[in-house]
JSON list of C-alpha atoms in Angstrom, two decimals:
[
{"chain": "A", "resi": 950, "resn": "MET", "atom": "CA", "xyz": [85.62, 46.21, 133.96]},
{"chain": "A", "resi": 951, "resn": "ILE", "atom": "CA", "xyz": [85.59, 42.43, 133.76]},
{"chain": "A", "resi": 952, "resn": "PRO", "atom": "CA", "xyz": [86.79, 40.82, 137.05]},
{"chain": "A", "resi": 953, "resn": "THR", "atom": "CA", "xyz": [90.36, 39.54, 136.84]},
{"chain": "A", "resi": 954, "resn": "VAL", "atom": "CA", "xyz": [93.17, 38.15, 139.00]},
{"chain": "A", "resi": 955, "resn": "HIS", "atom": "CA", "xyz": [96.31, 40.33, 139.04]},
{"chain": "A", "resi": 956, "resn": "TYR", "atom": "CA", "xyz": [99.45, 38.70, 137.61]},
{"chain": "A", "resi": 957, "resn": "PHE", "atom": "CA", "xyz": [101.98, 41.52, 136.91]},
{"chain": "A", "resi": 958, "resn": "SER", "atom": "CA", "xyz": [102.10, 45.27, 136.55]},
{"chain": "A", "resi": 959, "resn": "ASN", "atom": "CA", "xyz": [104.48, 48.13, 135.91]},
{"chain": "A", "resi": 960, "resn": "ALA", "atom": "CA", "xyz": [104.07, 51.74, 134.76]},
{"chain": "A", "resi": 961, "resn": "ALA", "atom": "CA", "xyz": [103.28, 50.71, 131.16]},
{"chain": "A", "resi": 962, "resn": "ALA", "atom": "CA", "xyz": [101.01, 47.67, 131.55]},
{"chain": "A", "resi": 963, "resn": "VAL", "atom": "CA", "xyz": [98.89, 45.51, 133.83]},
{"chain": "A", "resi": 964, "resn": "ILE", "atom": "CA", "xyz": [98.64, 41.77, 133.15]},
{"chain": "A", "resi": 965, "resn": "SER", "atom": "CA", "xyz": [95.83, 39.79, 134.74]},
{"chain": "A", "resi": 966, "resn": "TYR", "atom": "CA", "xyz": [93.84, 36.61, 134.27]},
{"chain": "A", "resi": 967, "resn": "ALA", "atom": "CA", "xyz": [90.12, 36.61, 133.54]},
{"chain": "A", "resi": 968, "resn": "PRO", "atom": "CA", "xyz": [88.25, 33.63, 135.03]},
{"chain": "A", "resi": 969, "resn": "ALA", "atom": "CA", "xyz": [86.64, 33.22, 131.57]},
{"chain": "A", "resi": 970, "resn": "GLY", "atom": "CA", "xyz": [89.98, 31.63, 130.56]},
{"chain": "A", "resi": 971, "resn": "TYR", "atom": "CA", "xyz": [92.13, 34.33, 128.99]},
{"chain": "A", "resi": 972, "resn": "VAL", "atom": "CA", "xyz": [95.02, 36.59, 129.92]},
{"chain": "A", "resi": 973, "resn": "ARG", "atom": "CA", "xyz": [94.28, 40.31, 129.85]},
{"chain": "A", "resi": 974, "resn": "LEU", "atom": "CA", "xyz": [96.88, 42.97, 129.01]},
{"chain": "A", "resi": 975, "resn": "ASP", "atom": "CA", "xyz": [95.84, 46.53, 129.89]},
{"chain": "A", "resi": 976, "resn": "TRP", "atom": "CA", "xyz": [98.18, 49.15, 128.46]},
{"chain": "A", "resi": 977, "resn": "GLN", "atom": "CA", "xyz": [98.73, 52.42, 130.30]},
{"chain": "A", "resi": 978, "resn": "PRO", "atom": "CA", "xyz": [99.32, 55.84, 128.67]},
{"chain": "A", "resi": 979, "resn": "VAL", "atom": "CA", "xyz": [103.06, 55.62, 129.33]},
{"chain": "A", "resi": 980, "resn": "ALA", "atom": "CA", "xyz": [105.81, 55.53, 126.74]},
{"chain": "A", "resi": 981, "resn": "ALA", "atom": "CA", "xyz": [107.98, 52.43, 127.01]},
{"chain": "A", "resi": 982, "resn": "SER", "atom": "CA", "xyz": [111.23, 51.53, 125.30]},
{"chain": "A", "resi": 983, "resn": "ALA", "atom": "CA", "xyz": [111.46, 48.61, 122.87]},
{"chain": "A", "resi": 984, "resn": "THR", "atom": "CA", "xyz": [113.25, 46.62, 125.58]},
{"chain": "A", "resi": 985, "resn": "GLU", "atom": "CA", "xyz": [110.46, 47.34, 128.07]},
{"chain": "A", "resi": 986, "resn": "LEU", "atom": "CA", "xyz": [107.76, 46.41, 125.55]},
{"chain": "A", "resi": 987, "resn": "ARG", "atom": "CA", "xyz": [109.46, 43.10, 124.79]},
{"chain": "A", "resi": 988, "resn": "ALA", "atom": "CA", "xyz": [109.75, 42.41, 128.54]},
{"chain": "A", "resi": 989, "resn": "ILE", "atom": "CA", "xyz": [106.02, 43.03, 128.98]},
{"chain": "A", "resi": 990, "resn": "TYR", "atom": "CA", "xyz": [105.25, 40.51, 126.24]},
{"chain": "A", "resi": 991, "resn": "GLU", "atom": "CA", "xyz": [107.58, 37.99, 127.92]},
{"chain": "A", "resi": 992, "resn": "HIS", "atom": "CA", "xyz": [105.50, 38.45, 131.09]},
{"chain": "A", "resi": 993, "resn": "VAL", "atom": "CA", "xyz": [102.37, 37.87, 128.99]},
{"chain": "A", "resi": 994, "resn": "LEU", "atom": "CA", "xyz": [103.85, 34.61, 127.72]},
{"chain": "A", "resi": 995, "resn": "ARG", "atom": "CA", "xyz": [104.65, 33.52, 131.28]},
{"chain": "A", "resi": 996, "resn": "ALA", "atom": "CA", "xyz": [101.07, 34.38, 132.29]},
{"chain": "A", "resi": 997, "resn": "LEU", "atom": "CA", "xyz": [99.72, 32.29, 129.40]},
{"chain": "A", "resi": 998, "resn": "HIS", "atom": "CA", "xyz": [101.92, 29.39, 130.61]},
{"chain": "A", "resi": 999, "resn": "HIS", "atom": "CA", "xyz": [100.98, 29.87, 134.26]},
{"chain": "A", "resi": 1000, "resn": "HIS", "atom": "CA", "xyz": [97.24, 30.00, 133.62]},
{"chain": "A", "resi": 1001, "resn": "ARG", "atom": "CA", "xyz": [97.33, 27.41, 130.85]},
{"chain": "A", "resi": 1002, "resn": "SER", "atom": "CA", "xyz": [95.58, 29.84, 128.56]},
{"chain": "A", "resi": 1003, "resn": "THR", "atom": "CA", "xyz": [95.69, 30.11, 124.79]},
{"chain": "A", "resi": 1004, "resn": "ALA", "atom": "CA", "xyz": [93.86, 33.44, 124.53]},
{"chain": "A", "resi": 1005, "resn": "LEU", "atom": "CA", "xyz": [94.72, 37.09, 125.15]},
{"chain": "A", "resi": 1006, "resn": "MET", "atom": "CA", "xyz": [92.75, 40.33, 125.41]},
{"chain": "A", "resi": 1007, "resn": "SER", "atom": "CA", "xyz": [94.96, 43.34, 124.73]},
{"chain": "A", "resi": 1008, "resn": "VAL", "atom": "CA", "xyz": [93.31, 46.59, 125.83]},
{"chain": "A", "resi": 1009, "resn": "HIS", "atom": "CA", "xyz": [95.19, 49.42, 124.17]},
{"chain": "A", "resi": 1010, "resn": "ASN", "atom": "CA", "xyz": [93.49, 52.36, 125.91]},
{"chain": "A", "resi": 1011, "resn": "GLN", "atom": "CA", "xyz": [95.75, 55.39, 125.47]},
{"chain": "A", "resi": 1012, "resn": "ARG", "atom": "CA", "xyz": [98.89, 53.36, 124.69]},
{"chain": "A", "resi": 1013, "resn": "PRO", "atom": "CA", "xyz": [101.44, 55.23, 122.58]},
{"chain": "A", "resi": 1014, "resn": "PRO", "atom": "CA", "xyz": [102.05, 53.69, 119.12]},
{"chain": "A", "resi": 1015, "resn": "MET", "atom": "CA", "xyz": [104.27, 50.64, 119.16]},
{"chain": "A", "resi": 1016, "resn": "PRO", "atom": "CA", "xyz": [107.61, 51.15, 117.36]},
{"chain": "A", "resi": 1017, "resn": "PRO", "atom": "CA", "xyz": [108.03, 49.28, 114.04]},
{"chain": "A", "resi": 1018, "resn": "ASP", "atom": "CA", "xyz": [110.90, 47.15, 115.37]},
{"chain": "A", "resi": 1019, "resn": "VAL", "atom": "CA", "xyz": [108.67, 45.83, 118.18]},
{"chain": "A", "resi": 1020, "resn": "GLN", "atom": "CA", "xyz": [105.84, 45.20, 115.70]},
{"chain": "A", "resi": 1021, "resn": "GLU", "atom": "CA", "xyz": [108.27, 43.17, 113.59]},
{"chain": "A", "resi": 1022, "resn": "TRP", "atom": "CA", "xyz": [109.54, 41.27, 116.65]},
{"chain": "A", "resi": 1023, "resn": "LEU", "atom": "CA", "xyz": [105.96, 40.36, 117.62]},
{"chain": "A", "resi": 1024, "resn": "VAL", "atom": "CA", "xyz": [105.17, 39.02, 114.14]},
{"chain": "A", "resi": 1025, "resn": "GLU", "atom": "CA", "xyz": [108.46, 37.23, 113.52]},
{"chain": "A", "resi": 1026, "resn": "SER", "atom": "CA", "xyz": [109.42, 36.02, 116.99]},
{"chain": "A", "resi": 1027, "resn": "TRP", "atom": "CA", "xyz": [107.01, 36.40, 119.89]},
{"chain": "A", "resi": 1028, "resn": "ILE", "atom": "CA", "xyz": [103.75, 35.28, 118.27]},
{"chain": "A", "resi": 1029, "resn": "PRO", "atom": "CA", "xyz": [105.24, 32.17, 116.59]},
{"chain": "A", "resi": 1030, "resn": "ARG", "atom": "CA", "xyz": [106.95, 31.26, 119.89]},
{"chain": "A", "resi": 1031, "resn": "ALA", "atom": "CA", "xyz": [103.71, 31.75, 121.85]},
{"chain": "A", "resi": 1032, "resn": "VAL", "atom": "CA", "xyz": [101.82, 29.62, 119.32]},
{"chain": "A", "resi": 1033, "resn": "THR", "atom": "CA", "xyz": [104.41, 26.85, 119.67]},
{"chain": "A", "resi": 1034, "resn": "GLU", "atom": "CA", "xyz": [104.92, 27.03, 123.45]},
{"chain": "A", "resi": 1035, "resn": "VAL", "atom": "CA", "xyz": [101.35, 27.48, 124.73]},
{"chain": "A", "resi": 1036, "resn": "GLY", "atom": "CA", "xyz": [99.11, 26.97, 121.72]},
{"chain": "A", "resi": 1037, "resn": "TYR", "atom": "CA", "xyz": [98.34, 30.71, 121.59]},
{"chain": "A", "resi": 1038, "resn": "GLY", "atom": "CA", "xyz": [95.44, 30.89, 119.20]},
{"chain": "A", "resi": 1039, "resn": "ARG", "atom": "CA", "xyz": [93.14, 33.88, 119.90]},
{"chain": "A", "resi": 1040, "resn": "CYS", "atom": "CA", "xyz": [93.73, 37.56, 120.48]},
{"chain": "A", "resi": 1041, "resn": "ALA", "atom": "CA", "xyz": [91.04, 40.18, 121.06]},
{"chain": "A", "resi": 1042, "resn": "ILE", "atom": "CA", "xyz": [92.34, 43.73, 120.65]},
{"chain": "A", "resi": 1043, "resn": "VAL", "atom": "CA", "xyz": [90.41, 46.61, 122.19]},
{"chain": "A", "resi": 1044, "resn": "GLU", "atom": "CA", "xyz": [91.55, 49.47, 120.00]},
{"chain": "A", "resi": 1045, "resn": "ALA", "atom": "CA", "xyz": [93.25, 52.61, 121.23]},
{"chain": "A", "resi": 1046, "resn": "ALA", "atom": "CA", "xyz": [91.69, 56.02, 120.81]},
{"chain": "A", "resi": 1047, "resn": "ALA", "atom": "CA", "xyz": [94.72, 57.44, 118.97]},
{"chain": "A", "resi": 1048, "resn": "PRO", "atom": "CA", "xyz": [94.76, 56.74, 115.20]},
{"chain": "A", "resi": 1049, "resn": "LEU", "atom": "CA", "xyz": [98.52, 56.03, 115.11]},
{"chain": "A", "resi": 1050, "resn": "SER", "atom": "CA", "xyz": [98.18, 53.48, 117.90]},
{"chain": "A", "resi": 1051, "resn": "ARG", "atom": "CA", "xyz": [95.32, 51.76, 116.04]},
{"chain": "A", "resi": 1052, "resn": "LEU", "atom": "CA", "xyz": [97.38, 51.72, 112.86]},
{"chain": "A", "resi": 1053, "resn": "ALA", "atom": "CA", "xyz": [100.37, 50.15, 114.64]},
{"chain": "A", "resi": 1054, "resn": "ALA", "atom": "CA", "xyz": [98.16, 47.40, 116.12]},
{"chain": "A", "resi": 1055, "resn": "ARG", "atom": "CA", "xyz": [96.61, 46.65, 112.75]},
{"chain": "A", "resi": 1056, "resn": "ALA", "atom": "CA", "xyz": [100.08, 46.49, 111.16]},
{"chain": "A", "resi": 1057, "resn": "VAL", "atom": "CA", "xyz": [100.90, 43.56, 113.45]},
{"chain": "A", "resi": 1058, "resn": "GLY", "atom": "CA", "xyz": [97.70, 41.81, 112.36]},
{"chain": "A", "resi": 1059, "resn": "THR", "atom": "CA", "xyz": [98.46, 42.21, 108.67]},
{"chain": "A", "resi": 1060, "resn": "GLY", "atom": "CA", "xyz": [101.90, 40.67, 109.22]},
{"chain": "A", "resi": 1061, "resn": "LEU", "atom": "CA", "xyz": [100.48, 37.43, 110.58]},
{"chain": "A", "resi": 1062, "resn": "LYS", "atom": "CA", "xyz": [100.22, 34.45, 108.28]},
{"chain": "A", "resi": 1063, "resn": "GLY", "atom": "CA", "xyz": [97.27, 32.58, 109.75]},
{"chain": "A", "resi": 1064, "resn": "GLN", "atom": "CA", "xyz": [99.16, 31.87, 112.97]},
{"chain": "A", "resi": 1065, "resn": "LEU", "atom": "CA", "xyz": [96.27, 32.91, 115.20]},
{"chain": "A", "resi": 1066, "resn": "SER", "atom": "CA", "xyz": [92.73, 34.19, 115.13]},
{"chain": "A", "resi": 1067, "resn": "TYR", "atom": "CA", "xyz": [92.40, 37.85, 116.10]},
{"chain": "A", "resi": 1068, "resn": "ALA", "atom": "CA", "xyz": [89.79, 40.58, 116.00]},
{"chain": "A", "resi": 1069, "resn": "PHE", "atom": "CA", "xyz": [89.51, 44.29, 116.86]},
{"chain": "A", "resi": 1070, "resn": "PHE", "atom": "CA", "xyz": [86.84, 45.70, 119.17]},
{"chain": "A", "resi": 1071, "resn": "ALA", "atom": "CA", "xyz": [85.64, 49.06, 120.47]},
{"chain": "A", "resi": 1072, "resn": "THR", "atom": "CA", "xyz": [85.01, 47.81, 124.04]},
{"chain": "A", "resi": 1073, "resn": "ASP", "atom": "CA", "xyz": [86.36, 45.20, 126.40]},
{"chain": "A", "resi": 1074, "resn": "ALA", "atom": "CA", "xyz": [82.82, 43.77, 126.78]},
{"chain": "A", "resi": 1075, "resn": "GLU", "atom": "CA", "xyz": [82.72, 43.01, 123.03]},
{"chain": "A", "resi": 1076, "resn": "ALA", "atom": "CA", "xyz": [86.22, 41.49, 123.18]},
{"chain": "A", "resi": 1077, "resn": "ASP", "atom": "CA", "xyz": [85.25, 39.39, 126.20]},
{"chain": "A", "resi": 1078, "resn": "ALA", "atom": "CA", "xyz": [82.15, 38.07, 124.42]},
{"chain": "A", "resi": 1079, "resn": "TRP", "atom": "CA", "xyz": [84.26, 37.07, 121.39]},
{"chain": "A", "resi": 1080, "resn": "LEU", "atom": "CA", "xyz": [86.84, 35.29, 123.56]},
{"chain": "A", "resi": 1081, "resn": "ARG", "atom": "CA", "xyz": [84.12, 33.37, 125.39]},
{"chain": "A", "resi": 1082, "resn": "LYS", "atom": "CA", "xyz": [82.75, 31.88, 122.11]}
]
């Protein structure tokens, strides 16, 4: 695992900062409500602010699929706000093993309208290399 500095954690996610200059979100194999998922993303936004970062690595691991209403909220609210507030511009997604989780993550990507650059990876090492470019 790439060395990071812990920022926040709960049962569903761990948020940290990688010295390479990005925030890292590691999802745990725990179901979370829509309210809890939104709260995690608000913590991510605070971490981006705190570390003055414009990039995120989201490691999906065994994360359960994200509900459609949260996917919609990310596309229509959170991502545009993060772009405006911190200049959020790059997201590296390390895909989940479960097909439904991968599909949910890709649905968010297809909903974006050029707001940020993002890519999907099989490993965190590949995602880290892309974020360092």
